[in-house]
Short mmCIF file of C-alpha atoms and ligand atoms in Angstrom, two decimals:
data_model
loop_
_atom_site.label_atom_id
_atom_site.label_comp_id
_atom_site.label_asym_id
_atom_site.label_seq_id
_atom_site.Cartn_x
_atom_site.Cartn_y
_atom_site.Cartn_z
CA UNK A 1 25.91 24.80 8.43
CA UNK A 2 27.49 25.38 5.02
CA UNK A 3 25.27 27.45 2.76
CA UNK A 4 24.83 25.98 -0.68
CA UNK A 5 26.45 28.11 -3.36
CA UNK A 6 25.04 26.52 -6.50
CA UNK A 7 21.38 27.07 -5.62
CA UNK A 8 19.09 28.88 -3.21
CA UNK A 9 16.08 27.38 -1.53
CA UNK A 10 12.96 28.75 0.10
CA UNK A 11 10.97 26.39 2.36
CA UNK A 12 7.18 26.54 2.26
CA UNK A 13 5.59 25.03 5.34
CA UNK A 14 1.87 24.70 5.95
CA UNK A 15 0.65 23.58 9.41
CA UNK A 16 -1.90 20.76 9.47
CA UNK A 17 -4.07 19.28 12.23
CA UNK A 18 -2.91 15.78 11.36
CA UNK A 19 -0.02 13.98 12.99
CA UNK A 20 2.13 15.18 10.09
CA UNK A 21 2.29 18.58 11.86
CA UNK A 22 3.26 20.44 8.68
CA UNK A 23 3.33 19.84 4.96
CA UNK A 24 6.63 21.14 3.58
CA UNK A 25 7.64 21.91 0.04
CA UNK A 26 10.42 24.00 -1.41
CA UNK A 27 11.23 26.58 -4.03
CA UNK A 28 14.64 25.94 -5.56
CA UNK A 29 16.42 28.62 -7.48
CA UNK A 30 19.10 27.03 -9.64
CA UNK A 31 20.85 29.06 -12.35
CA UNK A 32 18.04 30.81 -14.16
CA UNK A 33 15.48 28.23 -13.17
CA UNK A 34 12.91 28.44 -10.42
CA UNK A 35 11.72 24.96 -9.52
CA UNK A 36 9.16 23.75 -7.05
CA UNK A 37 10.13 20.60 -5.17
CA UNK A 38 6.79 19.05 -4.20
CA UNK A 39 3.51 20.90 -4.29
CA UNK A 40 1.71 20.49 -0.97
CA UNK A 41 -1.88 19.45 -0.59
CA UNK A 42 -4.82 20.86 -2.53
CA UNK A 43 -6.85 23.80 -1.24
CA UNK A 44 -6.84 27.54 -0.72
CA UNK A 45 -4.54 27.55 2.31
CA UNK A 46 -1.79 25.76 0.39
CA UNK A 47 -2.24 28.02 -2.61
CA UNK A 48 -2.08 31.15 -0.45
CA UNK A 49 1.04 30.13 1.47
CA UNK A 50 2.70 29.17 -1.80
CA UNK A 51 1.81 32.55 -3.36
CA UNK A 52 2.99 34.39 -0.27
CA UNK A 53 6.37 32.61 -0.29
CA UNK A 54 6.83 33.52 -3.96
CA UNK A 55 5.98 37.15 -3.20
CA UNK A 56 8.16 37.40 -0.07
CA UNK A 57 11.14 36.34 -2.16
CA UNK A 58 10.36 38.61 -5.09
CA UNK A 59 9.18 35.86 -7.38
CA UNK A 60 5.93 35.50 -9.24
CA UNK A 61 4.14 32.40 -10.47
CA UNK A 62 5.30 33.09 -14.02
CA UNK A 63 8.93 32.67 -12.87
CA UNK A 64 8.31 29.02 -12.13
CA UNK A 65 9.94 26.82 -14.77
CA UNK A 66 9.21 23.31 -13.51
CA UNK A 67 7.87 21.11 -10.74
CA UNK A 68 9.74 18.16 -9.27
CA UNK A 69 7.76 15.61 -7.31
CA UNK A 70 9.39 13.54 -4.58
CA UNK A 71 6.70 10.86 -4.88
CA UNK A 72 3.10 10.44 -5.96
CA UNK A 73 1.32 10.83 -2.61
CA UNK A 74 -1.49 13.35 -2.63
CA UNK A 75 0.04 15.58 0.06
CA UNK A 76 3.04 16.17 -2.20
CA UNK A 77 1.37 17.02 -5.49
CA UNK A 78 -1.78 18.87 -4.43
CA UNK A 79 -1.17 22.17 -6.22
CA UNK A 80 0.24 20.76 -9.46
CA UNK A 81 -2.98 20.98 -11.48
CA UNK A 82 -3.75 24.46 -10.19
CA UNK A 83 -0.29 25.67 -11.22
CA UNK A 84 -0.56 23.96 -14.58
CA UNK A 85 -3.89 25.73 -15.21
CA UNK A 86 -1.93 29.01 -15.09
CA UNK A 87 1.33 27.98 -16.76
CA UNK A 88 1.92 24.75 -18.53
CA UNK A 89 5.34 23.93 -17.11
CA UNK A 90 6.96 20.49 -17.08
CA UNK A 91 6.58 18.13 -14.15
CA UNK A 92 9.43 15.75 -13.33
CA UNK A 93 9.13 12.55 -11.30
CA UNK A 94 10.57 9.06 -10.96
CA UNK A 95 9.32 6.78 -13.74
CA UNK A 96 7.41 4.64 -11.24
CA UNK A 97 5.41 7.74 -10.23
CA UNK A 98 4.02 8.27 -13.71
CA UNK A 99 1.18 5.66 -13.84
CA UNK A 100 0.30 6.61 -10.27
CA UNK A 101 0.25 10.38 -10.87
CA UNK A 102 -1.64 9.95 -14.12
CA UNK A 103 -4.01 7.56 -12.33
CA UNK A 104 -3.80 5.20 -15.29
CA UNK A 105 -6.86 3.03 -15.38
CA UNK A 106 -5.13 -0.23 -16.17
CA UNK A 107 -2.51 0.29 -13.50
CA UNK A 108 -5.11 1.14 -10.84
CA UNK A 109 -7.24 -1.89 -11.73
CA UNK A 110 -4.20 -4.15 -11.43
CA UNK A 111 -3.42 -2.48 -8.12
CA UNK A 112 -6.90 -3.18 -6.76
CA UNK A 113 -6.63 -6.84 -7.81
CA UNK A 114 -3.28 -6.96 -6.07
CA UNK A 115 -4.81 -5.78 -2.78
CA UNK A 116 -7.78 -8.11 -3.16
CA UNK A 117 -5.45 -11.10 -3.42
CA UNK A 118 -3.09 -9.74 -0.78
CA UNK A 119 -5.76 -9.33 1.90
CA UNK A 120 -7.07 -12.83 1.20
CA UNK A 121 -3.61 -14.32 1.66
CA UNK A 122 -3.23 -12.43 4.91
CA UNK A 123 -6.58 -13.68 6.20
CA UNK A 124 -8.23 -10.24 6.36
CA UNK A 125 -11.75 -11.41 5.48
CA UNK A 126 -14.45 -8.74 5.70
CA UNK A 127 -12.03 -5.92 6.52
CA UNK A 128 -10.02 -6.70 3.40
CA UNK A 129 -13.16 -6.68 1.25
CA UNK A 130 -14.17 -3.30 2.70
CA UNK A 131 -10.78 -1.84 1.83
CA UNK A 132 -10.96 -3.22 -1.71
CA UNK A 133 -14.45 -1.67 -2.06
CA UNK A 134 -13.07 1.63 -0.83
CA UNK A 135 -10.23 1.48 -3.40
CA UNK A 136 -12.72 0.62 -6.16
CA UNK A 137 -14.95 3.60 -5.26
CA UNK A 138 -11.90 5.90 -5.04
CA UNK A 139 -11.13 5.02 -8.65
CA UNK A 140 -14.10 7.12 -9.78
CA UNK A 141 -14.10 9.63 -6.96
CA UNK A 142 -10.45 10.61 -7.37
CA UNK A 143 -10.40 10.72 -11.16
CA UNK A 144 -9.94 14.53 -11.07
CA UNK A 145 -6.79 14.18 -9.00
CA UNK A 146 -4.91 12.81 -12.01
CA UNK A 147 -2.01 15.10 -12.90
CA UNK A 148 -2.86 16.90 -16.12
CA UNK A 149 0.65 18.00 -17.04
CA UNK A 150 3.10 16.03 -19.09
CA UNK A 151 5.41 14.17 -16.69
CA UNK A 152 9.05 13.85 -17.65
CA UNK A 153 11.57 11.40 -16.17
CA UNK A 154 13.38 12.91 -13.20
CA UNK A 155 16.75 12.45 -14.99
CA UNK A 156 15.72 15.28 -17.32
CA UNK A 157 15.12 17.80 -14.53
CA UNK A 158 17.44 20.84 -14.72
CA UNK A 159 18.98 20.27 -11.30
CA UNK A 160 22.57 21.23 -12.04
CA UNK A 161 24.76 19.87 -9.22
CA UNK A 162 21.87 18.61 -7.07
CA UNK A 163 21.81 14.82 -7.27
CA UNK A 164 18.66 12.75 -7.45
CA UNK A 165 18.71 9.78 -5.05
CA UNK A 166 16.11 7.01 -5.14
CA UNK A 167 14.59 6.15 -1.74
CA UNK A 168 12.00 3.43 -2.27
CA UNK A 169 10.11 2.07 0.74
CA UNK A 170 7.55 4.65 1.81
CA UNK A 171 6.64 4.81 -1.88
CA UNK A 172 8.29 2.91 -4.76
CA UNK A 173 8.88 6.16 -6.64
CA UNK A 174 10.28 8.26 -3.80
CA UNK A 175 13.34 10.38 -4.56
CA UNK A 176 15.38 12.93 -2.64
CA UNK A 177 17.71 15.72 -3.74
CA UNK A 178 21.24 15.74 -2.38
CA UNK A 179 23.73 18.59 -2.37
CA UNK A 180 27.23 17.25 -1.76
CA UNK A 181 28.67 20.71 -1.14
CA UNK A 182 26.37 21.85 1.67
CA UNK A 183 25.57 18.28 2.76
CA UNK A 184 21.87 19.10 2.70
CA UNK A 185 19.34 16.47 1.70
CA UNK A 186 15.79 17.23 0.63
CA UNK A 187 14.47 13.88 1.73
CA UNK A 188 10.68 14.10 1.38
CA UNK A 189 9.18 11.35 3.57
CA UNK A 190 12.17 9.03 3.83
CA UNK A 191 12.87 10.37 7.33
CA UNK A 192 10.58 12.54 9.45
CA UNK A 193 11.72 13.97 12.79
CA UNK A 194 8.63 13.36 14.90
CA UNK A 195 7.03 10.21 13.41
CA UNK A 196 8.28 7.10 11.70
CA UNK A 197 7.60 7.11 8.00
CA UNK A 198 5.43 4.15 6.99
CA UNK A 199 6.66 1.61 4.48
CA UNK A 200 3.45 1.20 2.49
CA UNK A 201 2.82 -2.12 0.78
CA UNK A 202 2.60 -1.70 -3.01
CA UNK A 203 2.68 -3.88 -6.12
CA UNK A 204 5.52 -3.71 -8.62
CA UNK A 205 4.85 -3.40 -12.36
CA UNK A 206 4.22 -7.13 -12.73
CA UNK A 207 1.80 -7.29 -9.79
CA UNK A 208 4.33 -8.80 -7.38
CA UNK A 209 4.68 -7.49 -3.83
CA UNK A 210 7.50 -5.02 -3.25
CA UNK A 211 9.68 -5.72 -0.20
CA UNK A 212 8.79 -2.28 1.14
CA UNK A 213 10.22 -2.53 4.64
CA UNK A 214 13.47 -3.95 3.28
CA UNK A 215 13.56 -1.06 0.81
CA UNK A 216 12.95 1.45 3.63
CA UNK A 217 15.79 0.01 5.67
CA UNK A 218 18.12 0.12 2.65
CA UNK A 219 17.09 3.71 1.89
CA UNK A 220 17.82 4.76 5.49
CA UNK A 221 21.18 2.98 5.41
CA UNK A 222 22.07 4.68 2.14
CA UNK A 223 21.42 8.07 3.77
CA UNK A 224 23.48 7.04 6.81
CA UNK A 225 26.39 6.38 4.45
CA UNK A 226 26.34 10.01 3.27
CA UNK A 227 28.03 12.84 5.19
CA UNK A 228 24.57 14.38 5.57
CA UNK A 229 24.24 17.34 7.93
CA UNK A 230 20.65 18.48 7.54
CA UNK A 231 17.55 16.90 6.10
CA UNK A 232 14.67 19.03 4.92
CA UNK A 233 11.69 16.70 5.15
CA UNK A 234 8.23 16.59 3.65
CA UNK A 235 6.72 16.99 7.11
CA UNK A 236 7.72 18.45 10.47
CA UNK A 237 10.97 20.08 11.52
CA UNK A 238 14.34 20.15 9.80
CA UNK A 239 16.35 17.11 10.91
CA UNK A 240 19.49 18.39 12.62
CA UNK A 241 21.02 15.07 13.58
CA UNK A 242 20.11 12.59 10.85
CA UNK A 243 22.51 9.81 11.92
CA UNK A 244 21.00 9.58 15.42
CA UNK A 245 17.46 9.54 14.08
CA UNK A 246 18.25 6.86 11.47
CA UNK A 247 19.75 4.66 14.18
CA UNK A 248 16.63 5.11 16.28
CA UNK A 249 14.32 4.25 13.37
CA UNK A 250 16.32 1.11 12.47
CA UNK A 251 16.29 -0.05 16.10
CA UNK A 252 12.54 0.43 16.27
CA UNK A 253 12.06 -1.67 13.13
CA UNK A 254 14.06 -4.49 14.73
CA UNK A 255 12.11 -4.23 17.98
CA UNK A 256 8.83 -4.55 16.09
CA UNK A 257 10.21 -7.60 14.29
CA UNK A 258 11.16 -9.19 17.60
CA UNK A 259 7.68 -8.59 18.97
CA UNK A 260 6.11 -10.23 15.92
CA UNK A 261 8.43 -13.23 16.35
CA UNK A 262 7.31 -13.57 19.96
CA UNK A 263 3.64 -13.51 18.90
CA UNK A 264 4.27 -16.21 16.28
CA UNK A 265 6.06 -18.30 18.90
CA UNK A 266 2.89 -18.12 20.98
CA UNK A 267 0.98 -19.69 18.10
CA UNK A 268 -0.52 -16.62 16.40
CA UNK A 269 -0.09 -17.52 12.75
CA UNK A 270 -2.00 -15.56 10.06
CA UNK A 271 -1.45 -11.95 9.03
CA UNK A 272 -4.75 -10.83 10.53
CA UNK A 273 -4.14 -12.66 13.80
CA UNK A 274 -0.69 -11.13 14.12
CA UNK A 275 -2.04 -7.66 13.26
CA UNK A 276 -4.87 -7.90 15.80
CA UNK A 277 -2.62 -9.28 18.54
CA UNK A 278 -0.08 -6.55 17.88
CA UNK A 279 -2.34 -3.55 17.32
CA UNK A 280 -5.66 -4.43 19.00
CA UNK A 281 -8.52 -2.19 17.89
CA UNK A 282 -6.17 -0.08 15.72
CA UNK A 283 -6.45 -2.99 13.26
CA UNK A 284 -10.04 -1.89 12.58
CA UNK A 285 -9.40 1.85 12.78
CA UNK A 286 -6.31 2.03 10.56
CA UNK A 287 -6.61 -1.21 8.66
CA UNK A 288 -4.50 -0.46 5.58
CA UNK A 289 -1.65 1.13 7.56
CA UNK A 290 -1.59 -1.69 10.10
CA UNK A 291 -1.55 -4.35 7.38
CA UNK A 292 1.22 -2.52 5.51
CA UNK A 293 3.28 -2.59 8.68
CA UNK A 294 2.63 -6.27 9.44
CA UNK A 295 3.07 -7.47 5.84
CA UNK A 296 6.26 -5.43 5.47
CA UNK A 297 7.63 -6.93 8.67
CA UNK A 298 6.65 -10.52 7.78
CA UNK A 299 8.28 -10.24 4.35
CA UNK A 300 11.37 -8.74 5.95
CA UNK A 301 11.59 -11.44 8.63
CA UNK A 302 11.09 -14.12 5.99
CA UNK A 303 13.81 -12.60 3.82
CA UNK A 304 16.23 -13.01 6.74
CA UNK A 305 15.05 -16.56 7.48
CA UNK A 306 13.50 -15.66 10.83
CA UNK A 307 10.01 -16.84 9.86
CA UNK A 308 8.68 -19.29 7.29
CA UNK A 309 5.23 -19.52 5.82
CA UNK A 310 3.00 -22.28 4.52
CA UNK A 311 -0.17 -21.75 2.56
CA UNK A 312 -3.41 -23.40 3.64
CA UNK A 313 -6.65 -22.78 1.73
CA UNK A 314 -5.09 -19.71 0.14
CA UNK A 315 -4.03 -18.20 3.48
CA UNK A 316 -0.47 -17.79 4.73
CA UNK A 317 0.43 -19.30 8.09
CA UNK A 318 3.66 -18.16 9.69
CA UNK A 319 5.88 -20.10 12.02
CA UNK A 320 9.40 -19.79 13.32
CA UNK A 321 12.07 -22.15 14.48
CA UNK A 322 12.31 -21.51 18.24
CA UNK A 323 15.99 -22.50 18.26
CA UNK A 324 16.89 -19.51 16.04
ZN1 ZN B 401 4.18 10.12 1.27
#
C-alpha cells in the first residue's frame, strides 16, 4: 500500500450488534485542517470512541475545523449536533443532502406523499399505509435529529488534493473521497465488504422516482474504472480487493433480476406479489427494504426493456416478452 503524503487519516470504528458490524468514520488531517469524515451514530459510546481517537492521536475537539458528511443517513451524522454544541464548525455535504439533513418540513411532506403514491402503485395495500403512517409519525418524533449547523456545499470543503466523487444509489446525496496518489477511496456505503449495500428508493426534487438501482450500478462501475487499491467503508472491514467485490455485487444484481423475470413469467404481476413471492415473510418484517429492492429492480429491468408495465386501477402490472 502507498501511504498518502498529502494528508493523514485516523479511522474511528465502533462495533454494533446490527448486521453492519461496525460504524466507521474518519479523522482527516489535511494541511492545517482537521476534518471529520462522517460522524457515527448518536450516543455515549460513539462520543467516547471519537474522543478517545482524538486523544490517542494528540488532538482535541477544539482542533476540529469541519465535518464532511458522506450522506444524510442517521448512522453517518449522529454526533454532528453534539460537536456543534461545543464548537460551531462548518458542515459540508452534497447539495441533495441539505433538505434531508435539515429535515425541511416541505421536503419531508413531499417525500411522504411520494411513498404514499408509490406503495399504491406497487399494490402494497395495508402494509404501504402502515409505512406511510410510520413516516408521518417520524416527522414529529425525529424533529430533534435535524442538523443544527450551517451546511455548506461539498465543493467548498477544504480537501486539498482529495477529490469528491458522487456515488448516488444507496442515497441520492452519497459522496466518496478519492486520493489518486495512494489510490485510497473513502467510499462510505457505496461498497461494504460483508453485506450488499441497499439501493434505497427515493424521490428526486420534483417528486419523481430516482432510478436507484441503476445509479448504484453506475456508481460501482465508476469505482471499477479507477485504479483503486483500498476502500475504507462506512461499515465493516477495509476492502482489500475492490474489483473482485464489485464484480460479485454486479453479478448478484443480475441474478436477482433474472429471478424476478422468472417470477413474472409465471404470472406474478404486481410489485407486492413479486415481493412476496421473492422474499416470503421478509416482506412483512422488512417491508420498506424489500420494496426498495423490488422497485429498484423493476425500474432497472424496465429501463433495459426486459419488462413492461401497464397500469390498471392505479396499480402497475408487469409482464415480459418470453422470447427475449
Ligand atoms: Zn447509508
